[in-house]
Short mmCIF file of C-alpha atoms in Angstrom, two decimals:
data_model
loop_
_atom_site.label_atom_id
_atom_site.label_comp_id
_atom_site.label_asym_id
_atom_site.label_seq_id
_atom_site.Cartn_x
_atom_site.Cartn_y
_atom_site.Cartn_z
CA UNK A 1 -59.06 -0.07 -38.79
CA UNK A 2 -58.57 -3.85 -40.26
CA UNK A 3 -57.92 -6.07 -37.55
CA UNK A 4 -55.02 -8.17 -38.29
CA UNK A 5 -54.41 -11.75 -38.33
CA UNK A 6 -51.97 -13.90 -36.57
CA UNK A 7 -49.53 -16.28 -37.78
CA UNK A 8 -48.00 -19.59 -37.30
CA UNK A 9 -45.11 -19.62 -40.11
CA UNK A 10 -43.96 -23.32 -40.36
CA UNK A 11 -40.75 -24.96 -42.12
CA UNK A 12 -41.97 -28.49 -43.74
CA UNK A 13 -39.25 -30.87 -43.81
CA UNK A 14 -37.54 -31.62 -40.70
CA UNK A 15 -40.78 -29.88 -38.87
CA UNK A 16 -44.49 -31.02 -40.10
CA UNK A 17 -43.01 -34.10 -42.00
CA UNK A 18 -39.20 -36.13 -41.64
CA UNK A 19 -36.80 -34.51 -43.61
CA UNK A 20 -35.15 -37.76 -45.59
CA UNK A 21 -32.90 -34.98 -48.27
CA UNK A 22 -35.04 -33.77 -51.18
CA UNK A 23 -38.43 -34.81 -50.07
CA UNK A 24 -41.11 -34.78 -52.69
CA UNK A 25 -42.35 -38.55 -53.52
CA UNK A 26 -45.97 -39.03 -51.42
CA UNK A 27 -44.38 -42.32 -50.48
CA UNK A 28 -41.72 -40.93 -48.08
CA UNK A 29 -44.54 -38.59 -46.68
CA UNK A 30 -44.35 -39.71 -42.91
CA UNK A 31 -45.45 -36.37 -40.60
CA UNK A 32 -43.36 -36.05 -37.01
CA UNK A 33 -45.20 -37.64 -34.40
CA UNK A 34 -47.72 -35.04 -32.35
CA UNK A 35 -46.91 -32.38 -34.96
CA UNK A 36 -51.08 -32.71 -35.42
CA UNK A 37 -51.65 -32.32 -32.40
CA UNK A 38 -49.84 -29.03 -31.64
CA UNK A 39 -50.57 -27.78 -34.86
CA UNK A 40 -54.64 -28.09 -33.83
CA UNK A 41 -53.56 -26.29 -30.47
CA UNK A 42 -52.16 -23.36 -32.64
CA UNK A 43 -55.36 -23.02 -34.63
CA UNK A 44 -57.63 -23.83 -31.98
CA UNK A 45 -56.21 -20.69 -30.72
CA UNK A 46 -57.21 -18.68 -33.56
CA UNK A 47 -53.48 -19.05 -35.26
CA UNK A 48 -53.62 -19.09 -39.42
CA UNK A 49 -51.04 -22.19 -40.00
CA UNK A 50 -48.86 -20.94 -43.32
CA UNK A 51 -45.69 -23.15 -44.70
CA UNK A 52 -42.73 -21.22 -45.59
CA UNK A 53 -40.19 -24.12 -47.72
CA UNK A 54 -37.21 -23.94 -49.53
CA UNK A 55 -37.28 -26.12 -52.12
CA UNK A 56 -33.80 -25.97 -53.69
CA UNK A 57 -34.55 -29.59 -55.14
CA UNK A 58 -36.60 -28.10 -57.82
CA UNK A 59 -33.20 -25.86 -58.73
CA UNK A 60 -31.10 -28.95 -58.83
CA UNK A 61 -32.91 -30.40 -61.33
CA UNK A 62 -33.89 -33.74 -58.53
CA UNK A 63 -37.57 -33.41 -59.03
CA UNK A 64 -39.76 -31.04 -60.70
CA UNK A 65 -42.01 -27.87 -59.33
CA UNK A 66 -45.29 -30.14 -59.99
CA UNK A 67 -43.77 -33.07 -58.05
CA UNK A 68 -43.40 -30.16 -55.61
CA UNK A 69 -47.20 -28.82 -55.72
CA UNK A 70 -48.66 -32.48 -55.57
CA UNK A 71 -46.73 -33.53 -52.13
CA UNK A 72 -47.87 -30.06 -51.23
CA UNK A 73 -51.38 -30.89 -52.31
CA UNK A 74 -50.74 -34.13 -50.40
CA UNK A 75 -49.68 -33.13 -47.68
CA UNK A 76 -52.27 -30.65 -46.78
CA UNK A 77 -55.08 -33.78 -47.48
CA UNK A 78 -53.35 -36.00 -45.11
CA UNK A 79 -53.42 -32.45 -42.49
CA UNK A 80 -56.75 -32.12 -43.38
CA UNK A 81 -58.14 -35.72 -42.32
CA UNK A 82 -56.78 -34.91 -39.01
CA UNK A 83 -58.34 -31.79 -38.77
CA UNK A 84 -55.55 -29.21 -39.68
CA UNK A 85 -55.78 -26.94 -41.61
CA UNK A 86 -52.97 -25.25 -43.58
CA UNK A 87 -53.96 -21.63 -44.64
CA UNK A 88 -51.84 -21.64 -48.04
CA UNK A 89 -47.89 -22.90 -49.04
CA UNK A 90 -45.19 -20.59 -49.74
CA UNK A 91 -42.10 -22.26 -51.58
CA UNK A 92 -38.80 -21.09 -52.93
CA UNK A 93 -37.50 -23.34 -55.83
CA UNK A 94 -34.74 -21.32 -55.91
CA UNK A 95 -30.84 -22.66 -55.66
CA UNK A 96 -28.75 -20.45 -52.83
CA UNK A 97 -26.38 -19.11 -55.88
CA UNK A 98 -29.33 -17.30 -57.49
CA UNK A 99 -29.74 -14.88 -54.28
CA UNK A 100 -33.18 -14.54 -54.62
CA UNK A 101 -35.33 -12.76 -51.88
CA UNK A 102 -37.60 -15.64 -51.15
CA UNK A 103 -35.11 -18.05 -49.99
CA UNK A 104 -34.79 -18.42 -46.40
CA UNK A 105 -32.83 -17.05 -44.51
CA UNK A 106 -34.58 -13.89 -46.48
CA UNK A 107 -37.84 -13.12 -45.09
CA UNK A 108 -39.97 -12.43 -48.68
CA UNK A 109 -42.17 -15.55 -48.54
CA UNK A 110 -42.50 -14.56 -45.19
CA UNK A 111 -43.44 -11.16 -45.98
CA UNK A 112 -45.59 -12.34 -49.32
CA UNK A 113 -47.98 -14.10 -46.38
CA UNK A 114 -47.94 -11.14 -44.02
CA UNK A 115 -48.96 -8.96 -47.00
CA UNK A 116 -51.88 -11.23 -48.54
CA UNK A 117 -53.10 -12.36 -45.25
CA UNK A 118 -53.06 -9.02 -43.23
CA UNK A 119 -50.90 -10.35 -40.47
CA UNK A 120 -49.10 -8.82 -37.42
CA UNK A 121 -46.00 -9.74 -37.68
CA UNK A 122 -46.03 -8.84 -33.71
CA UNK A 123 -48.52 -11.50 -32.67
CA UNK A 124 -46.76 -14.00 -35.40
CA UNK A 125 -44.13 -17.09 -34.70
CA UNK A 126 -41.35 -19.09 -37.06
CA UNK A 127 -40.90 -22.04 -35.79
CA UNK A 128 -38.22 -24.73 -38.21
CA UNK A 129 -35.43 -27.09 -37.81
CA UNK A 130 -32.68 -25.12 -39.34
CA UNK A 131 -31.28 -21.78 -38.35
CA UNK A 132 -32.21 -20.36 -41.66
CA UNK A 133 -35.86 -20.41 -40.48
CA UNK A 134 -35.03 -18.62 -37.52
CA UNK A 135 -32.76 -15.90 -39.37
CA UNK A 136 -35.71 -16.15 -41.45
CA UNK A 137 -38.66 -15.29 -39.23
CA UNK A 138 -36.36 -12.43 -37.22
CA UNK A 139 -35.30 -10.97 -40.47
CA UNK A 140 -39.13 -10.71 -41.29
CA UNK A 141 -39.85 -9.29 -37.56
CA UNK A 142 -41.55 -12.28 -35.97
CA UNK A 143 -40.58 -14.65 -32.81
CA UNK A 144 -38.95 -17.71 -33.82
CA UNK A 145 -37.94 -20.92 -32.40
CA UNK A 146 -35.80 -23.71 -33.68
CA UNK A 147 -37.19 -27.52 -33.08
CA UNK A 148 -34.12 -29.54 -32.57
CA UNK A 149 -35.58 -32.15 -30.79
CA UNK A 150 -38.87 -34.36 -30.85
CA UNK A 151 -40.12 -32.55 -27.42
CA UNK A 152 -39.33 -29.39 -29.06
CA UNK A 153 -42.87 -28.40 -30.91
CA UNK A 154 -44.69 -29.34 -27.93
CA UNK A 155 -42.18 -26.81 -25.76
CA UNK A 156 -42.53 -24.15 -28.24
CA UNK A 157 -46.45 -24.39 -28.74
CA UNK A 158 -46.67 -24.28 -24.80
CA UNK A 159 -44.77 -21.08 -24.65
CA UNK A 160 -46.08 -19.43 -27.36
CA UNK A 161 -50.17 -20.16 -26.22
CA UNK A 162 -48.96 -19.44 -22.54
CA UNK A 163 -47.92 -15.61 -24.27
CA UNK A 164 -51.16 -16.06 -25.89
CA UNK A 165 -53.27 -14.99 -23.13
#
């Protein structure tokens, strides 16, 4: 039998970086404070760190799916210089009147990682800023937790490496 992975499934804006409404210049790229830090606890602890984003921006027509890919791509090089690192980006360009199954609150990016990564959804977490991402991660079978507040991550990373054990 294939031993399964474990997953941290992250929202981006609002929870790895500030959430200003459309994000996708590298200029407004400003990460949460001590989301590194919490995020090294996770996979110091053998977590795989995957982004789950809506992107409805690209729908809109505000930016484009490559403006998209490069804050991605710049994103996970500013994780990377402080040591985290992001297993792979799932993103939904998709507007909420095209009912598509990989917009969240639907779990298929969700279950697109779980499926190419060989995770347990059973050992896995959601955590996001929005109640979408928890619908989201319970829809797909997995814990979640909403950050509302700065102290939040650091609450939620506690409790999930105390269950851990």
């Amino acid at each position: 039998m294939c031993l399964k992975s474990k997953a941290i499934f992250l929202d981006r804006d609002g929870t790895i970086n500030e959430d200003y409404g459309y994000v996708y210049k590298l200029s407004d790229l400003k990460l949460i404070e001590g989301v590194t830090k919490e995020l090294t606890r996770l996979q110091d602890k053998g977590y795989l760190l995957i982004i789950v984003t809506n992107q409805s921006g690209i729908g809109r027509n505000k930016y484009t799916y490559e403006d998209a890919l490069r804050f991605n791509d710049g994103l996970l090089t500013v994780l990377k210089k402080e040591k985290v690192f992001i297993t792979d980006v799932f993103m939904c360009p998709h507007v909420p009147e095209e009912n598509c199954e990989c917009r969240k609150p639907k779990p298929g990016m969700l279950r697109g990682a779980m499926k190419k990564y060989n995770i347990d959804p059973g050992q896995s977490y959601m955590l996001g800023d929005k109640m979408s991402d928890v619908e989201c991660g319970q829809n797909a079978g997995v814990s979640s937790f909403l950050i509302t507040q700065k102290n939040d991550l650091h609450h939620w990373v506690d409790l999930i490496l105390k269950e851990d054990i």
